[in-house]
CSV table of C-alpha atoms and ligand atoms in Angstrom, one decimal:
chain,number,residue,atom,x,y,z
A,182,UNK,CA,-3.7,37.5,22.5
A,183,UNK,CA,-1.8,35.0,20.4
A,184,UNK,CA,-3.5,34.0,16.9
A,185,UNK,CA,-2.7,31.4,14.8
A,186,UNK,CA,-4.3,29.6,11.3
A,187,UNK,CA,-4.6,25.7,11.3
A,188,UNK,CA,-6.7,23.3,9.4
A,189,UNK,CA,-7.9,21.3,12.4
A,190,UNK,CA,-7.4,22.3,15.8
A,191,UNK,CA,-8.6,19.6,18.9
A,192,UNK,CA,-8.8,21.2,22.5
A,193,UNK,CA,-8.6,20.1,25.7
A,194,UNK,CA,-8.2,16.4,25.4
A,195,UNK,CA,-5.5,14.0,27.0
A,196,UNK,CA,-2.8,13.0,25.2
A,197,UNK,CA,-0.9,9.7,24.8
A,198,UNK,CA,1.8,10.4,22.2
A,199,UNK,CA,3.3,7.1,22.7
A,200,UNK,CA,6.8,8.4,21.9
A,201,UNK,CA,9.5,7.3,22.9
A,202,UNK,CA,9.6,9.2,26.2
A,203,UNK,CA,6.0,7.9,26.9
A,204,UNK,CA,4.8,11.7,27.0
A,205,UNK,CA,1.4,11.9,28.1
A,206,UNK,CA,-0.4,15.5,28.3
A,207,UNK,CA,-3.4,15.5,30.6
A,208,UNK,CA,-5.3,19.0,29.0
A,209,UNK,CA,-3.6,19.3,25.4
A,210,UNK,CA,-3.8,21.0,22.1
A,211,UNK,CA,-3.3,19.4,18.5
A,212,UNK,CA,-3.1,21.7,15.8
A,213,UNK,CA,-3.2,19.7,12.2
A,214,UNK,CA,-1.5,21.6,8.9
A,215,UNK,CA,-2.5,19.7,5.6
A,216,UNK,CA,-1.6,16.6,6.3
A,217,UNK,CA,0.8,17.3,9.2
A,218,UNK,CA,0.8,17.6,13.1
A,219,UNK,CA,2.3,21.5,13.7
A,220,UNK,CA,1.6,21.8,17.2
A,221,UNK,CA,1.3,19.7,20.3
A,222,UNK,CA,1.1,21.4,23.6
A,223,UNK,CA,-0.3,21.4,26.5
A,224,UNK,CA,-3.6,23.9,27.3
A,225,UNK,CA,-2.9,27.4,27.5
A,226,UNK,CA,-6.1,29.3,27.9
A,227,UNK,CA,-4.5,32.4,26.5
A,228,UNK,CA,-3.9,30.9,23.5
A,229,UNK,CA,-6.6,31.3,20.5
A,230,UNK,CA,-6.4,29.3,17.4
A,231,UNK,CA,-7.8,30.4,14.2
A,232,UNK,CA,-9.0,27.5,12.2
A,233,UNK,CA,-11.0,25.6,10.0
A,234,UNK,CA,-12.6,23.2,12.3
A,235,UNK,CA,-12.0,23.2,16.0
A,236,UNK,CA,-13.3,20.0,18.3
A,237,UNK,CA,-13.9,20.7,21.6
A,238,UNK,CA,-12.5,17.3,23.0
A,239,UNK,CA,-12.9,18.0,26.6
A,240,UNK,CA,-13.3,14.6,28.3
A,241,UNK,CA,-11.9,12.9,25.8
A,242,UNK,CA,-8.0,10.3,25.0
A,243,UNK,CA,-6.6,11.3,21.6
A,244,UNK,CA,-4.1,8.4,20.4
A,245,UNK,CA,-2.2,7.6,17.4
A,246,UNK,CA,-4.5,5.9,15.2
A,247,UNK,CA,-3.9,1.7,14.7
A,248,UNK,CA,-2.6,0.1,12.3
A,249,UNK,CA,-4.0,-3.4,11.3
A,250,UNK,CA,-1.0,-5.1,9.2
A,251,UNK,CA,-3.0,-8.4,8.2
A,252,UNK,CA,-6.2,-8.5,6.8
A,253,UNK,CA,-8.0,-10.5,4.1
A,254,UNK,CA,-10.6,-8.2,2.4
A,255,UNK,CA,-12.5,-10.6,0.5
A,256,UNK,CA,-13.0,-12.5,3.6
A,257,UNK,CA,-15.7,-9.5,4.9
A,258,UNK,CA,-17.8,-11.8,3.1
A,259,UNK,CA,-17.7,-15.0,4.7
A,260,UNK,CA,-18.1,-14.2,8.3
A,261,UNK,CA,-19.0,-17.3,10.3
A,262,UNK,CA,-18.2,-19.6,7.1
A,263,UNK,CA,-16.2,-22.8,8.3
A,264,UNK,CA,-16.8,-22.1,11.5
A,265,UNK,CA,-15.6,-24.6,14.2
A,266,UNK,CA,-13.4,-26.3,11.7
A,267,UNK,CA,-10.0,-26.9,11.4
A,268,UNK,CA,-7.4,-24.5,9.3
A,269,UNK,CA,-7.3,-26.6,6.5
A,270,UNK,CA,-10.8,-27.5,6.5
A,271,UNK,CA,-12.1,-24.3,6.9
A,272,UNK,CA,-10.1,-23.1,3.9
A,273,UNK,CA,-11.6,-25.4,2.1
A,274,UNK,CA,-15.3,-24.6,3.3
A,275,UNK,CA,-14.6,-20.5,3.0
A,276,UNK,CA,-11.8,-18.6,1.9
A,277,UNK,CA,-10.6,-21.0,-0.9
A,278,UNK,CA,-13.8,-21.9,-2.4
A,279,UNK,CA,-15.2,-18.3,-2.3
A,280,UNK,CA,-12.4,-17.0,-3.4
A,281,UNK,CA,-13.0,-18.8,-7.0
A,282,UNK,CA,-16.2,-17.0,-7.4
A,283,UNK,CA,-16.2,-13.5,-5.9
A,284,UNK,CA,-16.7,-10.7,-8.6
A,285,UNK,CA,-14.9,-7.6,-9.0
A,286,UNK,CA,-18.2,-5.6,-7.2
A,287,UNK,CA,-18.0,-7.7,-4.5
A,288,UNK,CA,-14.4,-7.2,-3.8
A,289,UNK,CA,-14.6,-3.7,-3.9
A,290,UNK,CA,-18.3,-3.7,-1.7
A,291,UNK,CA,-15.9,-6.6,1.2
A,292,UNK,CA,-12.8,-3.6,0.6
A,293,UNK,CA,-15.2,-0.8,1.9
A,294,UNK,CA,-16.7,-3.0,4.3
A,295,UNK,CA,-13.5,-3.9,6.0
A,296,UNK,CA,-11.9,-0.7,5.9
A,297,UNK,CA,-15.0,0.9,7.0
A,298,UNK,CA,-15.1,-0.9,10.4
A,299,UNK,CA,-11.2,-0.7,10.9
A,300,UNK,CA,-11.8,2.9,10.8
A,301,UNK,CA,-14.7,2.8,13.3
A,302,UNK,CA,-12.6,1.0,16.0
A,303,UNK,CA,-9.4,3.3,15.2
A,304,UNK,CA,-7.8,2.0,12.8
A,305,UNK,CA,-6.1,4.4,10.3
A,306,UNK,CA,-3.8,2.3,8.4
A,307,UNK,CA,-4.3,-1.3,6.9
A,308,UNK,CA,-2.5,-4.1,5.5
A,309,UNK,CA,-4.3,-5.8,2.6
A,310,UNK,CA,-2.8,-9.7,1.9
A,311,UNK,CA,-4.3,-10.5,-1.4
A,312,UNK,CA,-4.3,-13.5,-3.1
A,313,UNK,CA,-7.2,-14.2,-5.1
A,314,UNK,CA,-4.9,-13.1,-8.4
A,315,UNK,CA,-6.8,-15.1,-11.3
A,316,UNK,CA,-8.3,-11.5,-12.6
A,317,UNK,CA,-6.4,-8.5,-11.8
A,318,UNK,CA,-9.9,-7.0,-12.1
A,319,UNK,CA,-10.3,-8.4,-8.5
A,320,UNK,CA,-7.2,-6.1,-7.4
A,321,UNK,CA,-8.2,-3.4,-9.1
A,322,UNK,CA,-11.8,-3.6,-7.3
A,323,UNK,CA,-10.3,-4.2,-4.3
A,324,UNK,CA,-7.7,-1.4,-3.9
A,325,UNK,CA,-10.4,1.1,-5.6
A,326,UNK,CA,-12.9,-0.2,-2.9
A,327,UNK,CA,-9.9,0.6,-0.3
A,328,UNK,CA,-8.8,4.3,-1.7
A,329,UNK,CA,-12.4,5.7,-1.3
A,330,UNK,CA,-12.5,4.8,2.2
A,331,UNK,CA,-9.5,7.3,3.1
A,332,UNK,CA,-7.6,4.9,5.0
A,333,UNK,CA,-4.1,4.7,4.6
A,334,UNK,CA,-3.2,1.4,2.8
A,335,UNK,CA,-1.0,-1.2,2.2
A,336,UNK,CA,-1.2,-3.7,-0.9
A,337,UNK,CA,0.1,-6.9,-0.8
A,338,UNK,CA,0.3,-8.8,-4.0
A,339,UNK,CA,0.9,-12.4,-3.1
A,340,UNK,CA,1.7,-15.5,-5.4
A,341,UNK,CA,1.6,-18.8,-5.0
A,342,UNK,CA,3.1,-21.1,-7.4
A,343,UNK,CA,2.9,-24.7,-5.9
A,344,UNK,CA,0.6,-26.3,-3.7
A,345,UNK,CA,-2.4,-27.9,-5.6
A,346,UNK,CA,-1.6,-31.3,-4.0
A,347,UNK,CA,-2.2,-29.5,-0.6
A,348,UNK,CA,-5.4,-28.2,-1.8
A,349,UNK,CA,-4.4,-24.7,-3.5
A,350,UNK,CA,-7.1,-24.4,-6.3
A,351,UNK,CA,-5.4,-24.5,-9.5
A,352,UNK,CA,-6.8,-21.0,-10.6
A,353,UNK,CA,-4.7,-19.1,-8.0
A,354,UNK,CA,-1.3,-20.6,-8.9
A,355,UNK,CA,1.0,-19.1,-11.5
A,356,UNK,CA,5.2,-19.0,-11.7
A,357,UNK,CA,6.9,-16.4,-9.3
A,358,UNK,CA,8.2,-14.4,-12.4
A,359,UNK,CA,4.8,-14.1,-13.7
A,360,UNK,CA,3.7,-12.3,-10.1
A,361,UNK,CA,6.6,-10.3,-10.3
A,362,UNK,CA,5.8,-9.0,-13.6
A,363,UNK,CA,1.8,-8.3,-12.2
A,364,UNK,CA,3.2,-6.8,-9.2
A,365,UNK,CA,5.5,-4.1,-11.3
A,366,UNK,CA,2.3,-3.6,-13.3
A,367,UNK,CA,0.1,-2.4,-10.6
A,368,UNK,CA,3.0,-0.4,-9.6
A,369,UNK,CA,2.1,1.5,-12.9
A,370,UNK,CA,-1.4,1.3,-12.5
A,371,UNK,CA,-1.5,3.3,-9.6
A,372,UNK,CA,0.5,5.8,-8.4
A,373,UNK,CA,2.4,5.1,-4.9
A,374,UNK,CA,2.8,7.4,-1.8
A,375,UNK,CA,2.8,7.7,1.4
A,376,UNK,CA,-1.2,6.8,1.7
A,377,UNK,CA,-1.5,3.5,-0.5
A,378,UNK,CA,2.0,1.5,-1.6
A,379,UNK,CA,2.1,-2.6,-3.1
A,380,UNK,CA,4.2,-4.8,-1.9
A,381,UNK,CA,4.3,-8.2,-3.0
A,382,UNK,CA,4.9,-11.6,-1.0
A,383,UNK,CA,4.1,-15.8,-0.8
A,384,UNK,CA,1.3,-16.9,0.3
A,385,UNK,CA,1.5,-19.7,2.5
A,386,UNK,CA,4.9,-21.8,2.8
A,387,UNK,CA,2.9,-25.3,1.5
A,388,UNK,CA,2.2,-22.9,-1.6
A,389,UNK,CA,5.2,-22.0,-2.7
A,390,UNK,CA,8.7,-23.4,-3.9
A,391,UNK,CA,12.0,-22.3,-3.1
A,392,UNK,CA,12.8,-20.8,-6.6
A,393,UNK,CA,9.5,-18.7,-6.3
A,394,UNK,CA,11.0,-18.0,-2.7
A,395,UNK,CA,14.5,-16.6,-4.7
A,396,UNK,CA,12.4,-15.3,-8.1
A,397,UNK,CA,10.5,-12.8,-6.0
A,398,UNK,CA,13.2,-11.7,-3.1
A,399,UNK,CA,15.7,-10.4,-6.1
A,400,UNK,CA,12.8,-8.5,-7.8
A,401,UNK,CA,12.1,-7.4,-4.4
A,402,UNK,CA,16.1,-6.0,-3.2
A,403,UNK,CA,16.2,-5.0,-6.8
A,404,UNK,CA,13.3,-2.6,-6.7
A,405,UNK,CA,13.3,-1.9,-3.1
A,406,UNK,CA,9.9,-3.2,-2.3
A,407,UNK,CA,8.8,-4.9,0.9
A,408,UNK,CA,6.9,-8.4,1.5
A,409,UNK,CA,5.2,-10.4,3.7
A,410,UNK,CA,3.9,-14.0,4.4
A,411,UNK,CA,2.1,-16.1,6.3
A,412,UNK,CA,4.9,-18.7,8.7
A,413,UNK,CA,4.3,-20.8,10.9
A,414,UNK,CA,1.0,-20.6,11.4
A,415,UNK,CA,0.6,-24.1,12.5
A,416,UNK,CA,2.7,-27.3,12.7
A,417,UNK,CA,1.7,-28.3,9.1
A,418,UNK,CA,3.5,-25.3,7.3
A,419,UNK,CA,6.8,-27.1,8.5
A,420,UNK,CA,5.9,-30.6,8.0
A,421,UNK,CA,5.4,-29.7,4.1
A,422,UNK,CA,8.6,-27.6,4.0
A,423,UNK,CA,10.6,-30.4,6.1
A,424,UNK,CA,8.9,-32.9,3.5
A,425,UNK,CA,10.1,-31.0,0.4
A,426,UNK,CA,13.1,-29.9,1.2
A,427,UNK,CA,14.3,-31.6,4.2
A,428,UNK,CA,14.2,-28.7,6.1
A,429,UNK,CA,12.7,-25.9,8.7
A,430,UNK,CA,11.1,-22.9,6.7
A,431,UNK,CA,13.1,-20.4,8.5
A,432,UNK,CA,16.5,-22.3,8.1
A,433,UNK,CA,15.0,-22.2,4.4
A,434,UNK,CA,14.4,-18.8,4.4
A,435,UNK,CA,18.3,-17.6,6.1
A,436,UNK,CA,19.9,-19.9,3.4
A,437,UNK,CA,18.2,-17.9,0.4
A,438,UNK,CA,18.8,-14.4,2.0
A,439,UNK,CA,15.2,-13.6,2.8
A,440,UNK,CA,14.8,-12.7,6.3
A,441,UNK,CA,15.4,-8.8,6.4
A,442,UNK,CA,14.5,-5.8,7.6
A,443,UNK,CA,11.6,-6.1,4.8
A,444,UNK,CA,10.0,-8.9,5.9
A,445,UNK,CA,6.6,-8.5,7.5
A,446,UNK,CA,5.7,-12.3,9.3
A,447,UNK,CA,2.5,-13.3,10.1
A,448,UNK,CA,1.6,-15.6,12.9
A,449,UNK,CA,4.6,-17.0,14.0
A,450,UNK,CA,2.7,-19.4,16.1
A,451,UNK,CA,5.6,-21.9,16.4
A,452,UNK,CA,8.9,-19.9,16.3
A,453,UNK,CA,11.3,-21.5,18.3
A,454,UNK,CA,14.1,-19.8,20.4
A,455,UNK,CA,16.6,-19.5,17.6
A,456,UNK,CA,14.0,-18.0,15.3
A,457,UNK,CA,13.0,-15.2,17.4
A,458,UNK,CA,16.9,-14.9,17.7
A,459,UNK,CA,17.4,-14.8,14.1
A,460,UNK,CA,14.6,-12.4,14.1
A,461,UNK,CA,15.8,-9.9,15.9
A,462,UNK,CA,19.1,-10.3,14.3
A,463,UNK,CA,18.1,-10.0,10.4
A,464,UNK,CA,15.3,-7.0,11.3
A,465,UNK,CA,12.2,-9.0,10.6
A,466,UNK,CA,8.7,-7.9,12.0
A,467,UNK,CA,6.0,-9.9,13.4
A,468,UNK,CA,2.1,-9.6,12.3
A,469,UNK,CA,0.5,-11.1,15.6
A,470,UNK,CA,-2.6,-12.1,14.5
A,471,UNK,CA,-4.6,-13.7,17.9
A,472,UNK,CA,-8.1,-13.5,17.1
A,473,UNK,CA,-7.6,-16.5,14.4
A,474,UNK,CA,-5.2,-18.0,16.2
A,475,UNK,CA,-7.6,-18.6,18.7
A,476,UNK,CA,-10.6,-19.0,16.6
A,477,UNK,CA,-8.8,-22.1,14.5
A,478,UNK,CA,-7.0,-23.6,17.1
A,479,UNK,CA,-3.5,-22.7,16.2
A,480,UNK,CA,-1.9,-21.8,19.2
A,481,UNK,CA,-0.2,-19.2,21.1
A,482,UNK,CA,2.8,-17.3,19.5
A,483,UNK,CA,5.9,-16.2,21.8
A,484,UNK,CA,4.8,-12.6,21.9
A,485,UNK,CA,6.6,-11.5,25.0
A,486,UNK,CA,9.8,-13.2,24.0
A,487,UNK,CA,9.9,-11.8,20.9
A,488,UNK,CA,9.5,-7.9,21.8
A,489,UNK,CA,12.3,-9.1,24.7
A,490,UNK,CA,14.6,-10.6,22.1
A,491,UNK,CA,14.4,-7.0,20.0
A,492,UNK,CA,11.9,-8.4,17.6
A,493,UNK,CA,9.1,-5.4,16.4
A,494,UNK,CA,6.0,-6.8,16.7
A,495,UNK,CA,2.6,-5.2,15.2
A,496,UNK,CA,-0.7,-6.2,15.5
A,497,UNK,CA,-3.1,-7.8,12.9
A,498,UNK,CA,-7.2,-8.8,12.4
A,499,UNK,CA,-6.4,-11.7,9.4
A,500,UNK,CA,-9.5,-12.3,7.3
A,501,UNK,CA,-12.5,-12.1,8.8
A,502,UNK,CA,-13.6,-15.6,7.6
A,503,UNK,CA,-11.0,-16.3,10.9
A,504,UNK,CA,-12.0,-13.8,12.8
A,505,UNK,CA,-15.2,-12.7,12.4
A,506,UNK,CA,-14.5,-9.0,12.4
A,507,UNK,CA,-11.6,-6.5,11.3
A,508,UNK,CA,-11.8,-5.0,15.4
A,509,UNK,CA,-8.7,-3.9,16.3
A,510,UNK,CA,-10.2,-3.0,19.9
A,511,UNK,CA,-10.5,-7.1,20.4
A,512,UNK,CA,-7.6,-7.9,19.0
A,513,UNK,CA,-5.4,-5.6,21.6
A,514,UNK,CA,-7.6,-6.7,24.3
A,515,UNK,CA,-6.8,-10.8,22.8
A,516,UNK,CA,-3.4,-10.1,22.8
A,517,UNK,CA,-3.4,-9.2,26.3
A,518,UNK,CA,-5.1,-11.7,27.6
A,519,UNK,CA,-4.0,-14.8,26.2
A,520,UNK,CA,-0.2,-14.5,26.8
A,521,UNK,CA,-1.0,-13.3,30.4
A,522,UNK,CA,-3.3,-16.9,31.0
A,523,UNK,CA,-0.8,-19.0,29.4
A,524,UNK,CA,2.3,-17.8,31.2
A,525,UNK,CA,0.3,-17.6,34.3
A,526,UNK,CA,1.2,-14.0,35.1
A,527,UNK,CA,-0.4,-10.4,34.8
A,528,UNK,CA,2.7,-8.8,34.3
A,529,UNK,CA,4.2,-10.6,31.1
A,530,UNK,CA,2.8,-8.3,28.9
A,531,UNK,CA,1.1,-4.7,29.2
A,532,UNK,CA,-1.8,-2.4,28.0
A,533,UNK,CA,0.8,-0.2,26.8
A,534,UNK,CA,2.9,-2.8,25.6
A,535,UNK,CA,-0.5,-3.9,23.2
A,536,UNK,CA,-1.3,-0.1,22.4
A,537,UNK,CA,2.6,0.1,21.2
A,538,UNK,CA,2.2,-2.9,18.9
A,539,UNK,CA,-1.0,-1.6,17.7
A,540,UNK,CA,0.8,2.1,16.6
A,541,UNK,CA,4.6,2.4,16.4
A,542,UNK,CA,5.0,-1.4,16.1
A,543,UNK,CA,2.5,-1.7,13.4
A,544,UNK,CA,4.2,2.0,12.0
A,545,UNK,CA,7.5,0.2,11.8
A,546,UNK,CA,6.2,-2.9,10.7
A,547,UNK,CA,5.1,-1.3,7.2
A,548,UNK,CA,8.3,0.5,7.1
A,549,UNK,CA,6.9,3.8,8.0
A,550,UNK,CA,7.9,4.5,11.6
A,551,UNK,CA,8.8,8.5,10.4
A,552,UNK,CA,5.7,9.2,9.2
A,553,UNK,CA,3.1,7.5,11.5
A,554,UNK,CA,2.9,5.6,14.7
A,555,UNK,CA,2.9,7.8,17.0
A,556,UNK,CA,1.6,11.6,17.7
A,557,UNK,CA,4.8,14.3,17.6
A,558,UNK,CA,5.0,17.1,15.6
A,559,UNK,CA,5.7,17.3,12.1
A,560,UNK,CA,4.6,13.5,11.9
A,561,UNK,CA,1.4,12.7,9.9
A,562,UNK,CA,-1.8,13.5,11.3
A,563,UNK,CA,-3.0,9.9,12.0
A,564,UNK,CA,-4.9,9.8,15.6
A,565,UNK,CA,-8.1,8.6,16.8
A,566,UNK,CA,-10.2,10.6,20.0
A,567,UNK,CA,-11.2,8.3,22.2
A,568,UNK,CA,-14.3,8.4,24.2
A,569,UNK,CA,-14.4,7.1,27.5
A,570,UNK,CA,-17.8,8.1,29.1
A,571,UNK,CA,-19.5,4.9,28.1
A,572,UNK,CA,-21.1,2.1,30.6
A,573,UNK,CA,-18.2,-0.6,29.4
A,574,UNK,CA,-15.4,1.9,30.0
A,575,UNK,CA,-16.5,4.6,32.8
A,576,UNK,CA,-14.6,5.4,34.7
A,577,UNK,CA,-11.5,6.0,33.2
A,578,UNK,CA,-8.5,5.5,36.0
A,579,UNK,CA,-5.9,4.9,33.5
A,580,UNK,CA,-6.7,5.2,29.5
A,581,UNK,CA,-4.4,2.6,28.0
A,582,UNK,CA,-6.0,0.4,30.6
A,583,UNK,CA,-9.4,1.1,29.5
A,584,UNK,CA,-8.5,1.2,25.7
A,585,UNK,CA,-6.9,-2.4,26.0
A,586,UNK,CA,-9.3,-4.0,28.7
A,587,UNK,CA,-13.0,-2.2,28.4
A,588,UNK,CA,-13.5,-0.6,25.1
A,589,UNK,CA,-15.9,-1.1,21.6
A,590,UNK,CA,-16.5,0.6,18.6
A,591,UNK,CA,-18.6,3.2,20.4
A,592,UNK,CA,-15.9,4.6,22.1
A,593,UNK,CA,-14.2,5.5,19.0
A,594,UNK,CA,-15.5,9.5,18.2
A,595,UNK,CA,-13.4,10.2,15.7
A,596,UNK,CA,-10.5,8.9,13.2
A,597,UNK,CA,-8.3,11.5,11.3
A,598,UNK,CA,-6.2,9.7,8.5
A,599,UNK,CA,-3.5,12.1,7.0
A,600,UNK,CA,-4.7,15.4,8.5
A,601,UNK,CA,-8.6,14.6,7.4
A,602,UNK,CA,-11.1,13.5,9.4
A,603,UNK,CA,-12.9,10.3,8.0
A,604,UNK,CA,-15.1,9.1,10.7
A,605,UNK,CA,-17.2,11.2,13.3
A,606,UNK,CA,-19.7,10.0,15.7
A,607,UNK,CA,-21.1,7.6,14.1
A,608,UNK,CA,-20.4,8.8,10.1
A,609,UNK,CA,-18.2,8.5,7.4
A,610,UNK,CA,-17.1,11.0,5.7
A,611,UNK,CA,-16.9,11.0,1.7
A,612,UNK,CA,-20.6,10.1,0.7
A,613,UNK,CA,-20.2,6.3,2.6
A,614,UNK,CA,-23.1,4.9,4.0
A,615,UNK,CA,-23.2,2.4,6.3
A,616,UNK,CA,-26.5,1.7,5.8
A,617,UNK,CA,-26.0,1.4,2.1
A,618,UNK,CA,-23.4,-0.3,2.5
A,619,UNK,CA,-25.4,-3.4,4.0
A,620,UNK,CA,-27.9,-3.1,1.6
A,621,UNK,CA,-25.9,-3.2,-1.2
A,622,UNK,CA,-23.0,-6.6,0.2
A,623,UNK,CA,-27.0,-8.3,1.2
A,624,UNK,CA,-28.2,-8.5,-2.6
A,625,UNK,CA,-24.8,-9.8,-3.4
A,626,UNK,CA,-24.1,-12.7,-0.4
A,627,UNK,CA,-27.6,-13.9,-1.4
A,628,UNK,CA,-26.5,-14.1,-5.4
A,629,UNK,CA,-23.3,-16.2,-3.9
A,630,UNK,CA,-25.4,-18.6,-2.3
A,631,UNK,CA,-27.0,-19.3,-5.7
A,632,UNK,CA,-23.0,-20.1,-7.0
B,979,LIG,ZN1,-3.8,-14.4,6.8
């Protein structure tokens, strides 16, 4: 009998690798070295594995884990705030006007919050847009509060340096250089690899000027860092740029050099046909965000279009102040659904279309499609085992279709981020509490409602 030593061993479950090939095992073995998948094969009886921990996962989907490229963190703690309003409006009644007041503990109690329930619904990687930058304390609570969740993340220190005339609270706005310079600092703060990384980016396009456009891509090429930003989100990001400078953001943004293969864009509600062209050309990824889309009545984004023109698209929550939640699950079942009702056809975009955006597309989309994404050997150890035998979900005919169209949170058994697993039925790992957790965010919501 054949022996050999692993860290983590999981037996008998089906496989989706979502590789290229689309190779699916239906009784498989995953053997996890440090921080590495060493083994994928198929169930051989014969075979005996020696190792640390060894799940059974008979019954069970293992996938790659997702990857949520857009998130707010602060915005854990505004859930249901501006509800029912308008973009602008609700900005003004949630994210902006909390974001003046929200302490350091609170930032780092909203980063384990969110992170928390990305892992519970698979997530195990996460984009953090961050732009409440008038105390680099809040960074520094909020990246802590990420780290000791053990989810692999992205920071994305944002600027804005316009804006106040469109409602942008002094407080948050400072000159591009000065960003930059706060950006390279973090970068010494903390040490980067390939489980937490900063990148930097604009905010919105009504918050920024085209010289804080130019400021940050040089530092950016310079230093090989990577950005994102929010575009076209709705009609009024290009009203503002066609009002100041006589022309559409993204012609903007080709003059000045910025769309490349760096470029993470969220929302993209209104790209036209020569966007999504230039897209595709210049290597830019998409963030599709359509839970707050939806929630604040911004419209639709050309999803199928843009995957057809070439264009990687990932999959993102947004702040929970638009969303309501950080629930990956809904957000692949959302992006389904809506592109399906507008074009009035079934077929115009798949479950494993949505599960590719939610894993490779997201992998690529943070510029780490080598290490993560997907499940082959030698790659990180970033999957999720999937639980179907639940009353939403059973039976299970065909697992991307039950992931995508009949799945919660409780279907999620287990998340493994970088070879260690951080959530299992029902617990986190590393001395978190959920139930502290709540206890802890309740004292400080009610001690905000006294600001
Ligand atoms: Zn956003």
């Amino acid at each position: 009998m054949d022996e050999k030593k692993y860290d983590l061993v999981i037996r008998n479950a089906m496989i989706y690798t979502m590789n290229r090939e689309r190779l699916v095992i239906d009784r498989g073995t995953v053997a996890v070295q440090d921080d590495r998948i060493a083994l994928i094969e198929p169930a051989d009886q014969s075979v005996s594995y020696c190792a640390d921990q060894v799940i059974d996962a008979d019954g069970m989907v293992l996938f790659p884990g997702f990857i949520d490229t857009h998130i707010h963190i602060f915005q854990s703690f505004l859930k249901g705030l501006g509800a029912d309003h308008r973009l602008i409006e609700w900005l003004n009644m949630s994210a902006l006007p909390y974001g003046k007041i929200m302490t350091p503990y609170q930032h780092e109690l909203a980063a384990k919050l969110a992170c928390m329930e990305a892992l519970k619904s698979g997530c195990t990687g996460i984009c953090e847009f961050f732009y409440t930058n008038q105390d680099p304390e809040l960074a520094y609570a909020c990246i802590e509060g990420m780290r000791s969740t053990g989810i692999r993340s992205v920071f994305i220190r944002t600027f804005q340096d316009a804006g106040e005339e469109y409602g942008m609270p002094s407080i948050f706005i400072e000159p591009a250089d000065k960003a930059m310079r706060e950006v390279e600092s973090l970068k010494k703060r903390y040490k980067e690899d390939d489980m937490f990384s900063i990148w930097t980016g604009p905010d919105v396009t009504w918050s920024t000027t085209k010289e804080g456009y130019q400021t940050m891509l040089e530092y950016c090429l310079s230093e090989n860092v990577r950005y994102s930003m929010h575009l076209k989100e709705t009609e009024v990001d290009n009203e503002m740029c066609f009002r100041t400078y006589g022309k559409d953001i993204v012609d903007l943004l080709e003059e000045i050099g910025f769309l490349t293969d760096k470029m993470l864009a969220v929302h993209c509600v209104n790209l036209t046909e020569n966007d999504i062209r230039r897209f595709a050309e210049y290597g830019v990824s998409i963030s599709h965000n359509p839970a707050p889309n939806l929630y604040l009545g911004s419209g639709i984004p050309p999803i199928p279009e843009s995957m057809c023109a070439g264009v990687n698209v990932a999959l993102g929550t947004d702040g929970a102040a638009s969303n309501n939640s950080t629930d990956m699950l809904e957000t692949m079942k959302l992006a389904a659904l809506i592109q399906k009702g507008l074009h009035r056809d079934a077929s115009v975009i798949t479950a494993d279309q949505v599960i590719q955006m939610a894993t490779c597309g997201g992998a690529k989309a943070i510029g780490m499609e080598d290490l993560t994404g997907t499940l082959e050997t030698g790659k990180k150890a970033d999957m999720i085992l999937f639980d179907p035998r639940h009353l939403k979900s059973f039976p299970n005919h065909d697992a991307e279709a039950t992931v995508v169209y009949a799945s919660s949170e409780e279907n999620i058994d287990t998340t493994i981020v970088n070879g260690k697993i951080v959530y299992h039925k029902g617990n986190f790992t590393g001395g978190l509490s959920e139930d502290q957790l709540i206890q802890a965010i309740s004292a400080e919501v009610e001690k905000m409602k006294d600001c």
